[in-house]
Coordinates of C-alpha atoms in Angstrom, one line a residue:
M1 CA -14.3 31.9 9.7
A2 CA -11.0 33.3 9.5
E3 CA -8.6 32.0 6.5
K4 CA -5.7 29.9 8.2
H5 CA -2.6 30.5 6.3
F6 CA 0.8 28.1 6.8
K7 CA 3.9 28.1 4.8
Y8 CA 3.6 24.4 4.3
V9 CA 0.3 22.5 4.0
I10 CA 0.0 18.6 3.4
L11 CA -3.1 17.4 1.9
G12 CA -3.9 13.8 3.3
G13 CA -3.1 12.4 6.6
G14 CA -1.8 9.2 5.4
V15 CA 1.6 7.5 5.9
S16 CA 3.2 10.2 3.3
A17 CA 2.1 12.8 5.9
G18 CA 3.7 11.3 8.6
Y19 CA 7.0 10.6 7.1
A20 CA 7.0 14.1 5.3
A21 CA 6.3 16.1 8.6
R22 CA 9.1 14.0 10.2
E23 CA 11.7 15.2 7.0
F24 CA 10.3 18.7 8.3
A25 CA 11.2 18.5 11.3
K26 CA 14.4 17.8 10.8
H27 CA 14.7 21.1 8.9
A28 CA 14.7 23.7 12.0
L29 CA 10.5 24.4 11.1
K30 CA 9.2 27.3 12.8
P31 CA 6.4 26.4 15.3
G32 CA 3.1 27.2 13.1
E33 CA 4.5 26.7 9.7
L34 CA 3.4 23.5 8.7
A35 CA 0.0 21.9 8.8
I36 CA -1.5 18.1 7.6
I37 CA -5.3 18.5 6.6
S38 CA -6.6 14.9 6.8
K39 CA -10.2 13.8 6.7
E40 CA -9.4 11.0 9.3
A41 CA -9.9 11.7 13.2
V42 CA -6.6 10.5 14.0
A43 CA -2.3 11.3 13.2
P44 CA -0.8 9.3 10.7
Y45 CA -0.5 6.0 11.4
E46 CA 1.3 2.7 9.3
R47 CA -1.6 1.4 7.2
P48 CA -0.3 -1.9 6.4
A49 CA -1.0 -3.1 10.3
L50 CA -4.9 -2.8 9.1
S51 CA -5.0 -6.0 7.3
K52 CA -2.3 -7.8 9.7
A53 CA -2.0 -7.2 13.3
Y54 CA -5.2 -5.0 14.0
L55 CA -7.6 -8.1 12.9
F56 CA -5.3 -10.5 15.2
P57 CA -7.7 -13.1 17.3
E58 CA -5.0 -12.6 20.3
S59 CA -3.9 -9.4 21.4
P60 CA -4.4 -7.4 18.4
A61 CA -2.5 -4.0 17.5
R62 CA -4.0 -0.6 18.6
L63 CA -3.4 2.9 18.1
P64 CA -1.0 4.5 19.6
G65 CA 1.3 1.4 18.8
F66 CA 1.3 1.9 14.9
H67 CA 1.7 5.7 14.5
V68 CA 4.6 6.6 11.8
C69 CA 7.3 6.5 11.7
V70 CA 7.4 2.7 13.6
G71 CA 6.9 1.0 10.0
S72 CA 10.5 1.5 9.0
G73 CA 11.8 1.1 12.7
G74 CA 11.3 4.9 13.4
E75 CA 10.2 6.7 16.5
R76 CA 6.5 6.9 16.8
L77 CA 5.3 10.0 16.3
L78 CA 2.3 10.6 18.8
P79 CA -0.3 13.3 18.7
E80 CA 1.5 15.4 21.0
W81 CA 5.2 15.1 18.9
Y82 CA 3.4 17.3 16.6
T83 CA 2.0 19.9 18.9
Q84 CA 5.6 19.9 20.7
K85 CA 7.2 20.7 17.0
G86 CA 4.3 23.2 16.7
I87 CA 3.1 21.1 13.5
E88 CA -0.8 22.3 13.3
L89 CA -3.0 18.7 12.8
I90 CA -6.0 19.6 11.5
L91 CA -7.8 16.3 11.7
S92 CA -11.7 15.2 10.7
T93 CA -11.5 17.6 7.9
E94 CA -12.5 16.8 4.4
I95 CA -11.0 19.7 1.8
V96 CA -13.7 19.5 -1.2
K97 CA -12.2 22.2 -3.1
A98 CA -8.5 23.2 -3.9
D99 CA -7.8 26.3 -5.7
L100 CA -4.1 25.8 -7.1
A101 CA -3.7 29.1 -8.9
S102 CA -5.0 31.2 -5.4
K103 CA -3.4 28.3 -3.3
I104 CA -6.7 27.9 -1.3
L105 CA -7.9 25.1 0.0
T106 CA -11.6 24.7 1.1
S107 CA -13.1 22.2 3.5
A108 CA -16.5 20.8 3.7
S109 CA -17.4 23.1 6.4
G110 CA -16.6 26.1 4.3
A111 CA -13.2 26.8 6.5
T112 CA -10.5 27.8 4.1
F113 CA -6.1 27.4 4.4
K114 CA -4.0 29.9 2.4
Y115 CA -0.3 27.7 1.5
D116 CA 2.8 28.7 0.5
T117 CA 4.0 25.3 -0.7
L118 CA 1.7 22.7 -0.8
I119 CA 2.1 18.3 -0.6
I120 CA -0.5 16.9 -2.1
A121 CA -0.7 13.1 -0.4
T122 CA -4.2 12.0 -0.7
G123 CA -3.3 8.5 -1.6
S124 CA -6.0 6.1 -2.9
T125 CA -9.3 5.1 -2.4
V126 CA -10.8 1.4 -2.5
I127 CA -12.5 0.6 -5.5
K128 CA -16.5 -0.4 -4.5
L129 CA -18.6 -2.7 -5.9
T130 CA -21.2 -0.3 -5.8
D131 CA -19.3 2.0 -8.2
F132 CA -20.2 -0.5 -10.8
G133 CA -24.2 -1.3 -9.9
V134 CA -23.6 -4.6 -8.2
Q135 CA -26.7 -6.0 -7.5
G136 CA -26.9 -5.9 -3.4
A137 CA -23.6 -4.8 -2.8
D138 CA -24.9 -2.1 -0.6
A139 CA -26.1 -4.9 1.8
K140 CA -24.8 -5.0 5.8
N141 CA -21.2 -6.7 6.3
I142 CA -19.9 -6.2 2.7
L143 CA -16.7 -4.4 3.7
Y144 CA -13.6 -2.7 2.5
L145 CA -10.6 -1.7 4.3
R146 CA -8.7 1.0 3.8
E147 CA -8.7 3.3 6.9
V148 CA -8.8 2.4 10.8
N149 CA -12.4 3.2 10.5
D150 CA -12.9 0.0 8.5
A151 CA -10.8 -2.2 10.0
D152 CA -12.8 -1.2 13.2
K153 CA -15.9 -2.5 11.4
L154 CA -14.4 -5.4 10.1
Y155 CA -12.8 -6.3 13.5
E156 CA -16.6 -5.7 15.5
T157 CA -17.9 -8.3 12.4
I158 CA -16.0 -10.7 12.9
K159 CA -16.5 -11.2 16.5
A160 CA -20.2 -10.9 15.6
K161 CA -19.9 -13.4 12.9
K162 CA -17.9 -16.0 15.0
N163 CA -17.6 -19.3 13.2
G164 CA -19.1 -17.8 10.6
K165 CA -18.6 -17.7 6.6
A166 CA -16.3 -15.1 5.2
V167 CA -15.9 -14.7 1.6
I168 CA -13.3 -12.2 -0.1
V169 CA -13.6 -11.0 -3.2
G170 CA -9.9 -10.4 -4.9
G171 CA -7.2 -12.2 -4.9
G172 CA -4.5 -9.7 -4.8
Y173 CA -2.8 -8.0 -1.4
I174 CA -5.7 -7.4 0.5
G175 CA -7.5 -10.8 -0.4
L176 CA -4.3 -12.6 0.6
E177 CA -3.7 -10.6 3.4
L178 CA -7.3 -10.9 4.6
S179 CA -8.2 -14.5 4.2
A180 CA -5.0 -15.1 6.3
V181 CA -6.4 -13.0 9.4
L182 CA -10.0 -14.3 9.3
K183 CA -8.8 -17.9 9.1
M184 CA -7.0 -17.1 12.2
N185 CA -10.0 -16.0 13.7
N186 CA -11.4 -19.7 13.0
L187 CA -13.8 -18.1 10.2
D188 CA -14.9 -20.5 7.2
V189 CA -13.0 -18.6 4.3
T190 CA -13.7 -18.7 0.6
M191 CA -11.6 -16.6 -1.7
V192 CA -13.1 -15.3 -5.2
Y193 CA -10.8 -14.0 -8.2
P194 CA -11.4 -13.7 -12.0
E195 CA -7.7 -14.4 -12.7
P196 CA -6.1 -17.6 -13.2
W197 CA -4.0 -17.3 -10.3
C198 CA -3.6 -14.9 -7.1
M199 CA -1.5 -11.7 -7.4
P200 CA -1.3 -11.7 -11.1
R201 CA 0.3 -8.2 -11.1
L202 CA 3.3 -9.6 -9.9
F203 CA 3.1 -13.5 -9.0
T204 CA 4.1 -16.0 -11.6
A205 CA 2.0 -19.4 -12.2
G206 CA 4.7 -21.0 -10.0
I207 CA 5.1 -18.5 -7.5
A208 CA 1.3 -18.0 -7.1
A209 CA 0.9 -22.4 -7.0
F210 CA 2.7 -22.7 -3.8
Y211 CA 0.4 -19.8 -2.1
E212 CA -2.7 -21.3 -3.4
G213 CA -1.4 -24.7 -2.3
Y214 CA -0.8 -23.4 1.4
Y215 CA -3.9 -21.5 2.1
E216 CA -5.9 -24.4 0.6
K217 CA -3.9 -26.3 3.5
K218 CA -5.0 -23.9 6.0
G219 CA -8.7 -24.8 4.8
I220 CA -9.2 -21.6 3.1
K221 CA -11.1 -22.9 -0.5
I222 CA -10.1 -21.0 -3.5
I223 CA -12.4 -20.3 -6.6
K224 CA -11.1 -18.7 -9.6
G225 CA -12.2 -17.3 -12.9
T226 CA -15.1 -15.9 -12.2
V227 CA -16.4 -12.8 -10.2
A228 CA -19.5 -11.7 -7.8
V229 CA -22.5 -10.6 -9.8
G230 CA -24.5 -10.1 -7.1
F231 CA -25.6 -10.7 -3.2
D232 CA -28.5 -11.7 -1.6
S233 CA -29.5 -10.7 2.0
N234 CA -31.7 -10.9 5.0
S235 CA -34.6 -8.8 6.4
N236 CA -32.1 -6.9 8.5
G237 CA -30.4 -5.8 5.2
E238 CA -27.1 -8.6 6.3
V239 CA -25.5 -10.1 3.2
T240 CA -26.6 -14.1 3.2
A241 CA -24.7 -14.8 -0.1
V242 CA -22.7 -14.4 -3.0
K243 CA -23.6 -15.0 -6.5
L244 CA -21.1 -15.7 -8.6
K245 CA -21.1 -15.4 -12.5
D246 CA -20.4 -19.0 -13.1
G247 CA -23.7 -19.4 -11.4
R248 CA -22.7 -20.7 -8.1
S249 CA -24.1 -19.2 -4.6
L250 CA -21.9 -19.0 -1.6
E251 CA -23.3 -18.9 1.5
A252 CA -21.7 -15.3 3.2
D253 CA -22.0 -13.9 7.0
I254 CA -19.2 -11.2 6.0
V255 CA -17.8 -10.2 2.9
V256 CA -14.5 -8.4 2.3
V257 CA -13.9 -7.1 -1.2
G258 CA -10.6 -6.1 -2.3
V259 CA -10.2 -5.3 -5.9
G260 CA -8.3 -2.7 -6.1
G261 CA -7.8 1.2 -5.3
R262 CA -8.2 4.5 -7.4
P263 CA -5.8 7.4 -6.7
L264 CA -7.6 10.5 -5.2
T265 CA -6.7 12.9 -7.7
T266 CA -10.2 14.8 -8.4
L267 CA -9.6 17.6 -6.2
V268 CA -6.6 18.9 -8.5
K269 CA -8.2 17.5 -11.9
G270 CA -7.3 20.0 -15.1
Q271 CA -4.8 21.8 -12.7
V272 CA -2.1 19.9 -13.3
E273 CA -0.7 17.5 -16.1
E274 CA -1.5 13.8 -15.2
E275 CA -0.1 11.0 -16.8
K276 CA -0.8 7.1 -16.1
G277 CA -3.6 7.6 -13.9
G278 CA -1.4 9.9 -11.4
I279 CA -0.2 13.5 -11.1
K280 CA 3.0 13.7 -13.0
T281 CA 6.0 15.0 -11.2
D282 CA 9.7 15.3 -11.5
A283 CA 12.2 13.8 -9.8
F284 CA 11.3 16.0 -6.9
F285 CA 8.1 15.2 -6.6
K286 CA 7.3 19.0 -8.3
T287 CA 4.0 19.2 -10.1
S288 CA 3.7 21.3 -13.0
A289 CA 1.6 24.0 -10.9
P290 CA 3.8 26.3 -9.1
D291 CA 4.8 25.0 -5.5
V292 CA 2.7 22.0 -5.8
Y293 CA 4.4 18.9 -5.0
A294 CA 2.6 15.1 -4.9
V295 CA 3.6 11.9 -3.0
G296 CA 3.0 8.6 -2.8
D297 CA 0.0 6.6 -4.5
V298 CA -0.9 10.0 -6.6
A299 CA 2.2 10.7 -8.1
T300 CA 3.5 9.5 -11.3
F301 CA 7.4 10.2 -11.1
P302 CA 10.2 9.2 -13.4
L303 CA 11.7 6.0 -12.7
K304 CA 15.2 6.6 -12.9
L305 CA 16.4 2.8 -12.7
Y306 CA 14.3 1.9 -15.9
N307 CA 14.0 5.5 -17.4
E308 CA 10.3 5.9 -17.4
L309 CA 7.7 7.3 -15.8
R310 CA 5.6 5.3 -13.3
R311 CA 2.9 5.3 -10.5
V312 CA 3.7 3.1 -7.7
E313 CA 1.6 2.2 -5.0
H314 CA 2.9 0.7 -2.0
V315 CA 3.9 1.8 1.6
D316 CA 7.6 1.8 0.8
H317 CA 7.3 4.5 -2.1
A318 CA 5.1 6.4 0.2
R319 CA 7.5 7.0 3.0
K320 CA 10.4 7.4 0.3
S321 CA 8.9 10.1 -1.9
A322 CA 7.5 12.3 0.8
E323 CA 10.9 12.3 2.7
Q324 CA 12.4 13.2 -1.1
A325 CA 9.7 16.0 -1.6
V326 CA 10.3 17.4 1.8
K327 CA 14.1 17.5 1.1
A328 CA 13.6 19.0 -2.4
I329 CA 11.4 21.5 -1.2
K330 CA 14.3 23.2 1.6
A331 CA 17.0 22.7 -0.6
S332 CA 15.1 24.7 -3.3
E333 CA 14.6 27.4 -0.5
E334 CA 18.5 27.1 0.2
G335 CA 19.3 27.1 -3.5
K336 CA 21.0 23.9 -2.7
P337 CA 21.1 20.8 -5.4
I338 CA 19.9 17.1 -4.1
D339 CA 20.0 14.2 -5.7
D340 CA 16.9 12.9 -8.2
Y341 CA 14.7 10.3 -6.5
D342 CA 16.4 6.7 -7.4
Y343 CA 13.8 4.3 -6.5
L344 CA 14.0 0.4 -6.6
P345 CA 10.6 -0.8 -6.5
Y346 CA 9.8 -2.6 -3.3
F347 CA 7.0 -5.0 -2.1
Y348 CA 6.1 -7.4 0.3
S349 CA 3.8 -9.3 2.4
R350 CA 3.2 -11.0 5.8
A351 CA 0.4 -14.0 6.3
F352 CA 0.2 -17.2 8.8
D353 CA 4.2 -17.6 9.0
L354 CA 4.7 -16.8 5.4
S355 CA 7.2 -13.8 4.7
W356 CA 8.1 -12.4 1.0
Q357 CA 10.1 -9.9 -0.6
F358 CA 10.2 -8.8 -3.8
Y359 CA 12.6 -6.0 -5.6
G360 CA 12.7 -4.8 -9.4
D361 CA 10.8 -5.2 -12.1
N362 CA 9.0 -8.4 -13.0
V363 CA 9.1 -8.3 -16.6
G364 CA 10.6 -10.7 -19.2
D365 CA 11.7 -14.8 -18.8
T366 CA 11.3 -16.1 -14.8
V367 CA 12.9 -19.0 -13.2
L368 CA 11.9 -20.5 -10.3
F369 CA 14.3 -21.7 -7.8
G370 CA 14.3 -23.6 -3.9
D371 CA 11.8 -25.5 -2.5
N372 CA 8.2 -24.2 -3.0
S373 CA 6.2 -27.0 -2.1
P374 CA 3.4 -26.1 0.4
E375 CA 3.8 -29.2 2.5
S376 CA 7.1 -28.4 3.4
Q377 CA 7.8 -27.3 7.0
K378 CA 10.1 -24.4 6.1
P379 CA 9.7 -23.7 2.7
K380 CA 12.3 -21.4 0.9
F381 CA 12.0 -20.6 -2.9
G382 CA 12.6 -17.8 -5.0
S383 CA 12.2 -16.3 -8.4
Y384 CA 14.4 -14.2 -11.0
W385 CA 12.8 -12.3 -13.9
I386 CA 15.6 -12.2 -16.8
K387 CA 15.2 -9.0 -19.6
D388 CA 17.7 -9.0 -22.1
G389 CA 20.2 -11.0 -20.5
K390 CA 20.2 -9.5 -17.4
V391 CA 18.6 -10.1 -13.7
V392 CA 16.1 -7.2 -13.7
G393 CA 13.7 -8.6 -10.7
A394 CA 14.2 -11.0 -7.5
F395 CA 11.5 -12.5 -5.3
L396 CA 12.1 -14.6 -2.0
E397 CA 9.6 -16.3 0.3
G398 CA 11.3 -17.0 3.5
G399 CA 14.3 -15.1 3.3
T400 CA 16.7 -14.0 5.9
P401 CA 17.0 -10.0 6.4
E402 CA 20.7 -10.7 4.9
E403 CA 19.4 -13.1 1.7
N404 CA 16.5 -10.2 1.4
K405 CA 19.4 -7.6 1.1
A406 CA 20.9 -9.9 -1.7
I407 CA 17.7 -9.9 -3.9
A408 CA 17.5 -6.3 -3.7
Q409 CA 21.1 -5.7 -4.7
V410 CA 20.9 -8.0 -7.3
A411 CA 17.5 -5.9 -8.3
R412 CA 19.8 -2.8 -8.3
V413 CA 23.1 -4.0 -10.0
Q414 CA 21.0 -6.1 -13.0
P415 CA 24.2 -8.2 -13.4
T416 CA 24.2 -10.2 -16.7
V417 CA 23.4 -14.0 -16.4
G418 CA 25.9 -15.4 -18.7
D419 CA 26.0 -19.1 -18.7
V420 CA 24.9 -19.5 -15.5
N421 CA 22.1 -22.0 -14.3
L422 CA 20.2 -20.1 -12.4
V423 CA 17.8 -22.7 -11.0
E424 CA 20.8 -24.9 -9.4
E425 CA 22.4 -21.2 -8.4
G426 CA 19.5 -20.2 -6.6
L427 CA 20.4 -17.7 -3.7
N428 CA 24.0 -18.3 -4.2
F429 CA 23.7 -15.9 -7.3
A430 CA 22.4 -13.1 -5.4
S431 CA 25.0 -13.8 -2.6
K432 CA 27.9 -13.5 -4.8
I433 CA 26.7 -10.1 -6.2

């Protein structure tokens, strides 16, 4: 096979790849200069849709509806957009070897791709129960969600198991969003997670109490403080029950596992510096290897606001880090300076008719304000995180766009609390900043 050569190669076809391609296209890109190599069969798309609208019982979202960059209000980049811009989309192609010294990537079929500059945008892979040798974890209808193929499989299984029993293993992002959408599909849903409350990496006990109460009101059963240790299946190999560590057994027609992900860095192990589970970069997402950048989930970068290295797994950072890396590549070619990446951590979720946003850092003492009763018609509440007398993080459920902007500003500015009663002030405190 003839070796293909590109000035720029983006390795990975997720959210970051699409946003990087759009940024390259803004900078007088010549036809044939850029290639995106992806093991997926479709052009880059907005991954968050998969755990939400993709699984809706009525008029579910489908491609091409959520190709990037619609998730941030931009133009939808259809496959023909890449063709028009002279960008080569190399799909259904898994890279199995990356030789950074010789700047060559090799695919599973033996095709080789040479690059001048590489952007690693491989994202994360889901952690599977089979990785830990959990008994029976390879049964049919034990599903995971990462890519559109996974979502298709889950959608088909939901339809096949109408009014059946679903068990969600995990109480994080995926667990909460999928529990909601499976309930909307009239399944009997039970969530199981080992922690004392849901979403423990971000939520306080007070915040979590609202969501757990709300979900229970919707008919979702929650079992905390235990884990799945095995699965039973029928003669067709389909899962029939989830065995818990506490001795209980839950009937199940569908099991969806959401217990986290791992950054996909194996291809470059030993060829780049790593830190905190990711590829170490500078404020322009440049790695220790010449002409190699890393963005999104795989990058451990200097978080300017807190003066420390961090790795952030979220679609917002996937988009922004990709744009920053491309700006940096083009600026270095032109001998121009650009500003360091100055990121404000941001997380959000939507489930049922709820919608929350969080900005900043969830460290220090917390103050809960507003109406967080699961019984409320229109619950609206939030939390501030206070460290060394300053508000460093802010969370809001049910906020308007203006109110969400206000809590973002609080997290960015980190105002001093002084003698302000934050419980009484609530959102007023944010709107004054």
